[in-house]
Amino acid sequence: ETGVTQSPTHLIKTRGQQVTLRCSSQSGHNTVSWYQQALGQGPQFIFQYYREEENGRGNFPPRFSGLQFPNYSSELNVNALELDDSALYLCASSGRDRSNEQFFGPGTRLTVL
Amino acid sequence: QKEVEQDPGPLSVPEGAIVSLNCTYSNSAFQYFMWYRQYSRKGPELLMYTYSSGNKEDGRFTAQVDKSSKYISLFIRDSQPSDSATYLCATSGAGSYQLTFGKGTKLSVIP
C-alpha cells in the first residue's frame, strides 16, 4: 500500500510570487484535504477535494486554490505570496465513506522571503 | 476561545512512565476524535480514531473521550524514547471532512 506523497520537500519563494504544491493520495483513497501548519501550531484546514471538485473550504482567501485530477492526485496553488504564508503545507487523503479519517503526507515546507 | 485547547507543554517523563495527554473542546457537534503523532519535520501520523464517548485501546495507547465534559485524553503506557514527538488532538463533526486540531503537546521521554 502506497502512502501519501508530496512534492517538493522544501521551497523558497519571494513575496508576490506564485507556488504550486503537489500531492498523491494513498492508494484506494479518493478524497484529498490540504492543511497549513505554522510553526508551533496545529494544522489549519484549507480545503478538501472530492471527484475533482472543491468539497469545502476553511478560512483562507481565494488566492489559495486547488485542483484534483482523475487519478485523485491534487495540487495546491498559492498566488501573491505573503510572508505569513511561510508554513508546512500538509496533504491528507481519505476514503469517501470516512472522509474525516485522514492520513497525512510528509508535507512541503514553504519559506517566503 | 479556540475550538480545541491543548497544553503545548513541553512534557518530559522518564522511560517507562505512563503519559497522559489531554485536550478540551468547545463545540458539542464534534463526534469524532483523533490523536496524531508528529515527529520533527514530518507529517502527522494517525494513532487513534474514535467515535463518541468511551475508551479505545491499541497496544500501549488508550484514547478516552468524555463528551459530557468535552474532554479527550491519550494515555501512553510504558513510554519509550521513540515516543518523543508532538502529539496533536483533532476533532470533527458528523458528516464533516474538516479536522480541527489543537496546538499539539511536545513530549520527551528520557532514557
Short mmCIF file of C-alpha atoms in Angstrom, two decimals:
data_model
loop_
_atom_site.label_atom_id
_atom_site.label_comp_id
_atom_site.label_asym_id
_atom_site.label_seq_id
_atom_site.Cartn_x
_atom_site.Cartn_y
_atom_site.Cartn_z
CA GLU A 1 0.00 0.00 0.00
CA THR A 2 1.48 3.34 -1.07
CA GLY A 3 1.15 6.20 1.40
CA VAL A 4 0.56 9.89 0.71
CA THR A 5 3.43 11.57 -1.09
CA GLN A 6 4.11 15.28 -1.56
CA SER A 7 6.50 17.33 -3.64
CA PRO A 8 8.65 19.27 -3.36
CA THR A 9 10.02 18.74 0.15
CA HIS A 10 11.21 22.31 0.56
CA LEU A 11 10.60 25.50 -1.38
CA ILE A 12 11.84 29.07 -1.06
CA LYS A 13 9.92 31.87 -2.76
CA THR A 14 9.81 35.65 -2.55
CA ARG A 15 6.83 37.80 -1.66
CA GLY A 16 4.41 38.24 -4.55
CA GLN A 17 5.39 35.06 -6.35
CA GLN A 18 3.13 32.08 -7.05
CA VAL A 19 3.70 28.48 -5.93
CA THR A 20 2.27 25.04 -6.80
CA LEU A 21 2.49 22.12 -4.39
CA ARG A 22 1.66 18.55 -5.37
CA CYS A 23 0.16 15.55 -3.60
CA SER A 24 -0.50 11.93 -4.50
CA SER A 25 -3.15 10.25 -2.37
CA GLN A 26 -2.83 6.89 -0.66
CA SER A 27 -3.94 4.01 -2.85
CA GLY A 28 -7.67 3.39 -2.56
CA HIS A 29 -8.40 6.94 -1.36
CA ASN A 30 -10.42 9.38 -3.45
CA THR A 31 -10.57 12.45 -1.21
CA VAL A 32 -7.74 14.91 -0.61
CA SER A 33 -7.57 17.64 2.03
CA TRP A 34 -4.98 20.38 2.39
CA TYR A 35 -3.81 21.94 5.66
CA GLN A 36 -1.42 24.73 6.61
CA GLN A 37 0.71 24.26 9.73
CA ALA A 38 2.56 27.30 11.05
CA LEU A 39 5.49 26.75 13.39
CA GLY A 40 4.32 25.67 16.83
CA GLN A 41 0.67 25.42 15.76
CA GLY A 42 -1.73 22.66 14.81
CA PRO A 43 -2.68 22.21 11.15
CA GLN A 44 -5.39 24.55 9.80
CA PHE A 45 -7.85 23.24 7.19
CA ILE A 46 -7.58 24.94 3.80
CA PHE A 47 -9.93 22.88 1.60
CA GLN A 48 -10.91 19.39 0.51
CA TYR A 49 -11.35 17.88 -2.97
CA TYR A 50 -13.60 15.02 -3.99
CA ARG A 51 -14.40 13.99 -7.55
CA GLU A 52 -12.28 16.85 -8.85
CA GLU A 53 -14.48 19.44 -7.09
CA GLU A 54 -13.79 21.58 -4.04
CA ASN A 55 -15.90 19.98 -1.32
CA GLY A 56 -15.42 22.50 1.49
CA ARG A 57 -13.14 25.34 2.44
CA GLY A 58 -11.65 26.77 5.62
CA ASN A 59 -10.94 30.40 6.39
CA PHE A 60 -8.40 31.04 3.64
CA PRO A 61 -8.54 33.73 0.93
CA PRO A 62 -9.23 32.97 -2.76
CA ARG A 63 -5.55 33.23 -3.63
CA PHE A 64 -5.36 29.71 -2.21
CA SER A 65 -6.78 27.42 -4.87
CA GLY A 66 -6.54 23.78 -5.79
CA LEU A 67 -7.15 21.05 -8.30
CA GLN A 68 -7.83 17.35 -8.15
CA PHE A 69 -7.08 15.08 -11.10
CA PRO A 70 -8.87 11.90 -12.27
CA ASN A 71 -6.20 9.76 -10.55
CA TYR A 72 -7.10 11.58 -7.26
CA SER A 73 -3.79 13.42 -7.05
CA SER A 74 -4.05 17.10 -6.18
CA GLU A 75 -2.34 20.47 -6.42
CA LEU A 76 -2.41 23.45 -4.09
CA ASN A 77 -1.74 26.81 -5.72
CA VAL A 78 -0.99 29.98 -3.80
CA ASN A 79 -0.84 33.31 -5.62
CA ALA A 80 0.63 36.62 -4.47
CA LEU A 81 2.65 35.00 -1.70
CA GLU A 82 2.89 36.82 1.63
CA LEU A 83 5.45 36.40 4.39
CA ASP A 84 2.79 34.80 6.62
CA ASP A 85 2.32 32.02 4.06
CA SER A 86 5.58 30.51 5.31
CA ALA A 87 4.50 27.19 6.82
CA LEU A 88 4.41 23.42 6.41
CA TYR A 89 1.71 22.51 3.87
CA LEU A 90 0.18 19.12 4.51
CA CYS A 91 -1.89 16.96 2.23
CA ALA A 92 -4.14 14.26 3.68
CA SER A 93 -6.10 11.57 1.87
CA SER A 94 -9.14 9.61 2.96
CA GLY A 95 -11.83 7.33 1.63
CA ARG A 96 -15.19 8.91 0.90
CA ASP A 97 -17.04 6.77 3.44
CA ARG A 98 -14.80 8.03 6.28
CA SER A 99 -13.59 11.36 4.97
CA ASN A 100 -12.52 12.52 8.42
CA GLU A 101 -10.16 9.55 8.91
CA GLN A 102 -7.28 11.31 7.21
CA PHE A 103 -3.76 10.12 6.54
CA PHE A 104 -1.13 12.77 6.06
CA GLY A 105 1.85 13.07 3.79
CA PRO A 106 5.27 14.36 4.90
CA GLY A 107 4.46 17.95 3.93
CA THR A 108 6.10 20.68 1.88
CA ARG A 109 7.94 23.35 3.84
CA LEU A 110 7.43 26.72 2.15
CA THR A 111 9.55 29.72 3.08
CA VAL A 112 8.54 33.14 1.75
CA LEU A 113 11.24 35.82 1.88
CA GLN B 1 -11.99 30.74 22.91
CA LYS B 2 -10.33 28.33 20.49
CA GLU B 3 -12.44 25.32 19.49
CA VAL B 4 -9.79 22.84 20.66
CA GLU B 5 -7.43 23.65 23.51
CA GLN B 6 -4.29 21.66 24.17
CA ASP B 7 -1.47 22.38 26.59
CA PRO B 8 1.65 22.77 24.41
CA GLY B 9 3.97 21.52 27.14
CA PRO B 10 6.78 20.65 26.82
CA LEU B 11 6.26 17.47 28.84
CA SER B 12 9.28 15.47 29.94
CA VAL B 13 8.97 11.99 31.51
CA PRO B 14 11.36 9.13 32.32
CA GLU B 15 11.32 5.99 30.21
CA GLY B 16 8.66 3.54 31.37
CA ALA B 17 6.33 6.22 32.78
CA ILE B 18 2.64 6.47 32.00
CA VAL B 19 1.96 9.59 29.96
CA SER B 20 -1.34 11.44 29.98
CA LEU B 21 -2.08 13.94 27.20
CA ASN B 22 -5.28 15.97 27.19
CA CYS B 23 -7.46 18.30 25.15
CA THR B 24 -10.69 20.15 25.72
CA TYR B 25 -13.10 21.27 23.04
CA SER B 26 -15.99 23.68 22.94
CA ASN B 27 -18.19 22.55 20.03
CA SER B 28 -20.76 19.97 21.17
CA ALA B 29 -21.26 18.95 17.50
CA PHE B 30 -17.87 17.24 17.46
CA GLN B 31 -18.36 13.48 17.40
CA TYR B 32 -15.12 12.10 16.00
CA PHE B 33 -11.85 12.35 17.89
CA MET B 34 -8.34 11.58 16.72
CA TRP B 35 -4.82 11.59 18.03
CA TYR B 36 -1.89 12.15 15.75
CA ARG B 37 1.85 11.82 16.45
CA GLN B 38 4.18 14.19 14.64
CA TYR B 39 7.93 13.78 14.65
CA SER B 40 10.07 16.83 13.98
CA ARG B 41 9.88 17.95 10.34
CA LYS B 42 7.46 15.13 9.44
CA GLY B 43 3.76 14.86 8.67
CA PRO B 44 1.27 13.82 11.39
CA GLU B 45 0.72 10.06 11.80
CA LEU B 46 -2.75 8.85 12.79
CA LEU B 47 -2.57 6.96 16.10
CA MET B 48 -6.18 6.69 17.24
CA TYR B 49 -9.57 7.34 15.63
CA THR B 50 -12.63 7.19 17.89
CA TYR B 51 -16.31 7.96 17.67
CA SER B 52 -18.35 9.46 20.52
CA SER B 53 -17.64 8.75 24.20
CA GLY B 54 -15.71 5.84 25.63
CA ASN B 55 -12.31 4.21 25.55
CA LYS B 56 -10.30 2.67 22.75
CA GLU B 57 -7.11 0.72 23.28
CA ASP B 58 -4.37 -0.09 20.78
CA GLY B 59 -1.22 -1.63 22.20
CA ARG B 60 0.37 0.81 24.63
CA PHE B 61 -2.05 3.59 23.64
CA THR B 62 -5.51 4.27 25.10
CA ALA B 63 -7.77 7.05 23.87
CA GLN B 64 -10.54 8.26 26.14
CA VAL B 65 -13.43 10.59 25.26
CA ASP B 66 -15.80 12.19 27.76
CA LYS B 67 -18.37 14.14 25.74
CA SER B 68 -20.20 15.33 28.85
CA SER B 69 -17.16 17.35 29.90
CA LYS B 70 -15.81 17.84 26.35
CA TYR B 71 -12.51 16.27 27.38
CA ILE B 72 -10.32 13.89 25.40
CA SER B 73 -7.22 12.06 26.58
CA LEU B 74 -4.45 9.86 25.27
CA PHE B 75 -2.58 7.57 27.66
CA ILE B 76 0.74 6.00 26.74
CA ARG B 77 1.86 3.07 28.91
CA ASP B 78 5.50 2.03 29.29
CA SER B 79 6.68 5.11 27.42
CA GLN B 80 9.76 4.73 25.20
CA PRO B 81 12.29 7.28 23.91
CA SER B 82 10.84 6.62 20.44
CA ASP B 83 7.55 8.12 21.71
CA SER B 84 9.27 11.52 21.88
CA ALA B 85 7.26 13.66 19.46
CA THR B 86 4.48 16.24 19.31
CA TYR B 87 1.02 14.81 19.91
CA LEU B 88 -1.92 16.51 18.23
CA CYS B 89 -5.55 16.01 19.11
CA ALA B 90 -8.16 16.59 16.39
CA THR B 91 -11.93 16.57 16.18
CA SER B 92 -14.67 16.72 13.54
CA GLY B 93 -18.43 16.75 13.40
CA ALA B 94 -20.71 14.08 11.95
CA GLY B 95 -20.53 14.10 8.17
CA SER B 96 -17.72 16.64 8.30
CA TYR B 97 -14.47 16.41 6.41
CA GLN B 98 -12.75 19.25 8.25
CA LEU B 99 -10.46 18.35 11.13
CA THR B 100 -9.97 20.93 13.89
CA PHE B 101 -6.64 20.49 15.66
CA GLY B 102 -5.17 21.50 18.98
CA LYS B 103 -1.75 23.17 19.02
CA GLY B 104 -0.01 19.95 19.99
CA THR B 105 1.89 18.81 23.11
CA LYS B 106 5.62 18.21 22.78
CA LEU B 107 6.63 15.05 24.67
CA SER B 108 10.16 13.98 25.56
CA VAL B 109 10.78 10.52 27.03
CA ILE B 110 14.17 10.47 28.75
CA PRO B 111 16.11 7.16 28.77
#
